[in-house]
PDB file of C-alpha atoms in Angstrom:
ATOM      1  CA  MET M   1     109.934 101.533  13.978  1.00 47.00           C
ATOM      2  CA  ILE M   2     112.394  99.716  11.773  1.00 50.00           C
ATOM      3  CA  PHE M   3     111.853  96.075  10.857  1.00 52.00           C
ATOM      4  CA  ASP M   4     114.972  94.910   9.039  1.00 55.00           C
ATOM      5  CA  ARG M   5     115.365  91.249   8.169  1.00 57.00           C
ATOM      6  CA  ASP M   6     118.660  89.440   7.987  1.00 57.00           C
ATOM      7  CA  LYS M   7     119.543  85.768   7.637  1.00 53.00           C
ATOM      8  CA  THR M   8     122.376  84.487   9.791  1.00 51.00           C
ATOM      9  CA  ARG M   9     124.668  81.661   8.817  1.00 50.00           C
ATOM     10  CA  ASN M  10     123.043  79.015  11.026  1.00 59.00           C
ATOM     11  CA  SER M  11     119.584  79.460   9.455  1.00 66.00           C
ATOM     12  CA  ARG M  12     118.356  81.683  12.278  1.00 75.00           C
ATOM     13  CA  LYS M  13     116.592  84.801  11.096  1.00 87.00           C
ATOM     14  CA  THR M  14     117.203  88.104  12.889  1.00 89.00           C
ATOM     15  CA  LEU M  15     114.946  91.102  13.022  1.00 87.00           C
ATOM     16  CA  GLN M  16     115.913  94.667  13.907  1.00 86.00           C
ATOM     17  CA  ILE M  17     113.174  96.504  15.766  1.00 84.00           C
ATOM     18  CA  GLY M  18     114.381 100.009  16.608  1.00 81.00           C
ATOM     19  CA  SER M  19     117.728  99.494  18.280  1.00 85.00           C
ATOM     20  CA  GLN M  20     116.986  95.900  19.339  1.00 89.00           C
ATOM     21  CA  LYS M  21     118.089  92.761  17.374  1.00 91.00           C
ATOM     22  CA  ILE M  22     115.770  89.807  17.831  1.00 92.00           C
ATOM     23  CA  VAL M  23     116.730  86.221  16.946  1.00 93.00           C
ATOM     24  CA  LEU M  24     114.060  83.931  15.555  1.00 94.00           C
ATOM     25  CA  ASP M  25     114.541  80.131  15.513  1.00 94.00           C
ATOM     26  CA  SER M  26     115.011  78.048  12.377  1.00 92.00           C
ATOM     27  CA  ARG M  27     111.227  78.011  11.847  1.00 93.00           C
ATOM     28  CA  GLY M  28     111.031  81.807  12.040  1.00 94.00           C
ATOM     29  CA  LEU M  29     109.436  81.876  15.540  1.00 96.00           C
ATOM     30  CA  ILE M  30     110.288  83.314  18.923  1.00 96.00           C
ATOM     31  CA  PRO M  31     108.798  82.038  22.198  1.00 96.00           C
ATOM     32  CA  ALA M  32     107.025  84.547  24.464  1.00 95.00           C
ATOM     33  CA  VAL M  33     105.713  84.244  27.986  1.00 92.00           C
ATOM     34  CA  LEU M  34     102.527  86.200  28.459  1.00 90.00           C
ATOM     35  CA  GLN M  35     102.407  87.966  31.733  1.00 87.00           C
ATOM     36  CA  VAL M  36      99.633  89.956  33.518  1.00 82.00           C
ATOM     37  CA  LYS M  37     101.103  92.604  35.825  1.00 68.00           C
ATOM     38  CA  ASN M  38      99.341  93.928  38.947  1.00 59.00           C
ATOM     39  CA  GLU M  39     100.644  96.457  41.473  1.00 55.00           C
ATOM     40  CA  LYS M  40     103.093  94.103  43.166  1.00 57.00           C
ATOM     41  CA  GLN M  41     104.182  91.382  40.719  1.00 60.00           C
ATOM     42  CA  GLY M  42     103.708  89.758  37.347  1.00 64.00           C
ATOM     43  CA  GLN M  43     101.950  86.520  36.878  1.00 72.00           C
ATOM     44  CA  ALA M  44     102.881  84.252  33.878  1.00 71.00           C
ATOM     45  CA  VAL M  45      99.733  83.076  32.251  1.00 80.00           C
ATOM     46  CA  ASN M  46     100.772  81.390  29.046  1.00 87.00           C
ATOM     47  CA  LEU M  47     103.576  80.424  26.653  1.00 92.00           C
ATOM     48  CA  VAL M  48     103.034  81.380  23.023  1.00 95.00           C
ATOM     49  CA  TYR M  49     105.041  81.793  19.811  1.00 97.00           C
ATOM     50  CA  LEU M  50     105.237  84.720  17.521  1.00 97.00           C
ATOM     51  CA  ASN M  51     106.431  84.870  13.993  1.00 96.00           C
ATOM     52  CA  GLU M  52     107.697  87.985  12.222  1.00 94.00           C
ATOM     53  CA  THR M  53     104.205  89.239  11.283  1.00 95.00           C
ATOM     54  CA  ALA M  54     102.759  88.643  14.767  1.00 96.00           C
ATOM     55  CA  LEU M  55     105.643  90.484  16.435  1.00 94.00           C
ATOM     56  CA  GLU M  56     105.406  93.379  13.997  1.00 93.00           C
ATOM     57  CA  MET M  57     101.679  93.709  14.591  1.00 94.00           C
ATOM     58  CA  CYS M  58     102.101  93.569  18.408  1.00 93.00           C
ATOM     59  CA  VAL M  59     104.640  96.373  18.267  1.00 92.00           C
ATOM     60  CA  THR M  60     102.853  98.587  15.738  1.00 92.00           C
ATOM     61  CA  ARG M  61      99.217  98.101  16.883  1.00 94.00           C
ATOM     62  CA  GLY M  62      99.640  97.467  20.588  1.00 93.00           C
ATOM     63  CA  GLU M  63      97.404  94.384  20.311  1.00 94.00           C
ATOM     64  CA  LEU M  64      98.309  90.774  20.979  1.00 94.00           C
ATOM     65  CA  TYR M  65      98.890  88.623  17.888  1.00 96.00           C
ATOM     66  CA  ILE M  66     100.271  85.098  18.082  1.00 96.00           C
ATOM     67  CA  PHE M  67     101.326  82.413  15.670  1.00 97.00           C
ATOM     68  CA  ARG M  68      99.396  79.114  15.961  1.00 95.00           C
ATOM     69  CA  ARG M  69     101.912  76.369  15.189  1.00 94.00           C
ATOM     70  CA  SER M  70      99.245  73.682  14.896  1.00 94.00           C
ATOM     71  CA  ARG M  71      97.346  75.629  12.204  1.00 95.00           C
ATOM     72  CA  GLN M  72     100.329  77.521  10.806  1.00 96.00           C
ATOM     73  CA  ASP M  73      98.414  80.866  10.970  1.00 96.00           C
ATOM     74  CA  LEU M  74      98.280  84.158  12.681  1.00 97.00           C
ATOM     75  CA  GLU M  75      95.709  84.798  15.328  1.00 96.00           C
ATOM     76  CA  LYS M  76      94.560  88.088  16.909  1.00 95.00           C
ATOM     77  CA  VAL M  77      93.911  87.311  20.578  1.00 92.00           C
ATOM     78  CA  LEU M  78      90.538  88.517  21.960  1.00 88.00           C
ATOM     79  CA  ASP M  79      89.190  88.662  25.480  1.00 81.00           C
ATOM     80  CA  GLN M  80      85.912  87.083  26.535  1.00 77.00           C
ATOM     81  CA  GLU M  81      83.927  90.075  25.285  1.00 81.00           C
ATOM     82  CA  GLY M  82      85.540  89.995  21.832  1.00 86.00           C
ATOM     83  CA  ASN M  83      87.874  92.973  22.385  1.00 87.00           C
ATOM     84  CA  PRO M  84      91.534  92.799  21.388  1.00 91.00           C
ATOM     85  CA  VAL M  85      94.002  91.968  24.178  1.00 89.00           C
ATOM     86  CA  ARG M  86      96.207  95.002  24.621  1.00 91.00           C
ATOM     87  CA  VAL M  87      99.999  94.854  24.961  1.00 92.00           C
ATOM     88  CA  ASN M  88     101.531  96.884  27.740  1.00 89.00           C
ATOM     89  CA  SER M  89     105.176  96.164  27.070  1.00 90.00           C
ATOM     90  CA  ILE M  90     107.525  93.627  25.478  1.00 93.00           C
ATOM     91  CA  LYS M  91     110.887  92.667  26.992  1.00 93.00           C
ATOM     92  CA  LEU M  92     113.670  90.808  25.249  1.00 93.00           C
ATOM     93  CA  SER M  93     115.830  88.214  26.968  1.00 93.00           C
ATOM     94  CA  SER M  94     119.592  88.821  27.215  1.00 92.00           C
ATOM     95  CA  ASN M  95     120.312  86.216  24.493  1.00 92.00           C
ATOM     96  CA  ARG M  96     117.680  87.890  22.317  1.00 92.00           C
ATOM     97  CA  ARG M  97     115.801  84.603  21.719  1.00 93.00           C
ATOM     98  CA  ALA M  98     112.752  84.926  23.998  1.00 94.00           C
ATOM     99  CA  LEU M  99     110.169  87.566  24.994  1.00 94.00           C
ATOM    100  CA  ILE M 100     108.037  88.467  27.960  1.00 92.00           C
ATOM    101  CA  ILE M 101     104.908  90.294  26.819  1.00 92.00           C
ATOM    102  CA  ASN M 102     103.035  92.165  29.502  1.00 89.00           C
ATOM    103  CA  ILE M 103      99.348  92.514  28.823  1.00 88.00           C
ATOM    104  CA  TYR M 104      96.890  94.737  30.636  1.00 80.00           C
ATOM    105  CA  ARG M 105      95.361  93.318  33.804  1.00 61.00           C
ATOM    106  CA  GLY M 106      91.823  93.368  32.449  1.00 60.00           C
ATOM    107  CA  GLU M 107      92.743  90.590  30.006  1.00 49.00           C
ATOM    108  CA  LYS M 108      93.749  88.083  32.760  1.00 49.00           C
ATOM    109  CA  GLU M 109      90.413  86.230  32.533  1.00 51.00           C
ATOM    110  CA  ILE M 110      90.988  84.971  29.001  1.00 52.00           C
ATOM    111  CA  LEU M 111      94.361  83.507  29.755  1.00 54.00           C
ATOM    112  CA  GLU M 112      94.325  82.459  33.440  1.00 53.00           C
ATOM    113  CA  ASN M 113      93.124  78.914  32.694  1.00 53.00           C
ATOM    114  CA  ALA M 114      96.121  78.138  30.421  1.00 58.00           C
ATOM    115  CA  PHE M 115      98.073  76.691  33.335  1.00 55.00           C
ATOM    116  CA  VAL M 116      95.731  74.427  35.314  1.00 58.00           C
ATOM    117  CA  HIS M 117      97.755  71.311  36.214  1.00 59.00           C
ATOM    118  CA  ARG M 118      99.926  71.443  39.291  1.00 62.00           C
ATOM    119  CA  ILE M 119     103.075  69.399  39.633  1.00 61.00           C
ATOM    120  CA  TYR M 120     103.898  68.729  43.249  1.00 65.00           C
ATOM    121  CA  ILE M 121     107.564  68.640  44.228  1.00 64.00           C
ATOM    122  CA  HIS M 122     108.529  66.315  47.046  1.00 64.00           C
ATOM    123  CA  PRO M 123     111.837  67.285  48.675  1.00 66.00           C
ATOM    124  CA  ASP M 124     112.867  63.741  49.355  1.00 66.00           C
ATOM    125  CA  GLU M 125     112.486  62.816  45.607  1.00 59.00           C
ATOM    126  CA  ILE M 126     114.494  65.701  44.182  1.00 58.00           C
ATOM    127  CA  GLY M 127     117.367  64.342  42.168  1.00 56.00           C
ATOM    128  CA  THR M 128     116.012  60.815  41.839  1.00 53.00           C
ATOM    129  CA  LEU M 129     114.255  61.281  38.462  1.00 50.00           C
TER     130      LEU M 129
END
């Protein structure tokens, strides 16, 4: 695994992981959608941010690390029993500025309550906001 760092002219940092170039924002972060996959489909369970260290640790250790923006620190994500949440795969968007991280199905319980508020869409109000 090769982690090469490079600064671009617009203050975005790029990382080279293997053959893939990843673009971090001006704060050195990349957004990632966490997804639990089952046999038929994937379910998005949370939106997190990774910094260079968190991404490197996810790739090299196969465990989920995230960057907590509010505390400005790295966090190893644990399930309800205190075990590390395991990463199944990481996908990079076509513009190289966002990730989808697939975690193993057993870890769904720790993250499923992240999205709890439903926004109802009324067809007759679409386009009036």
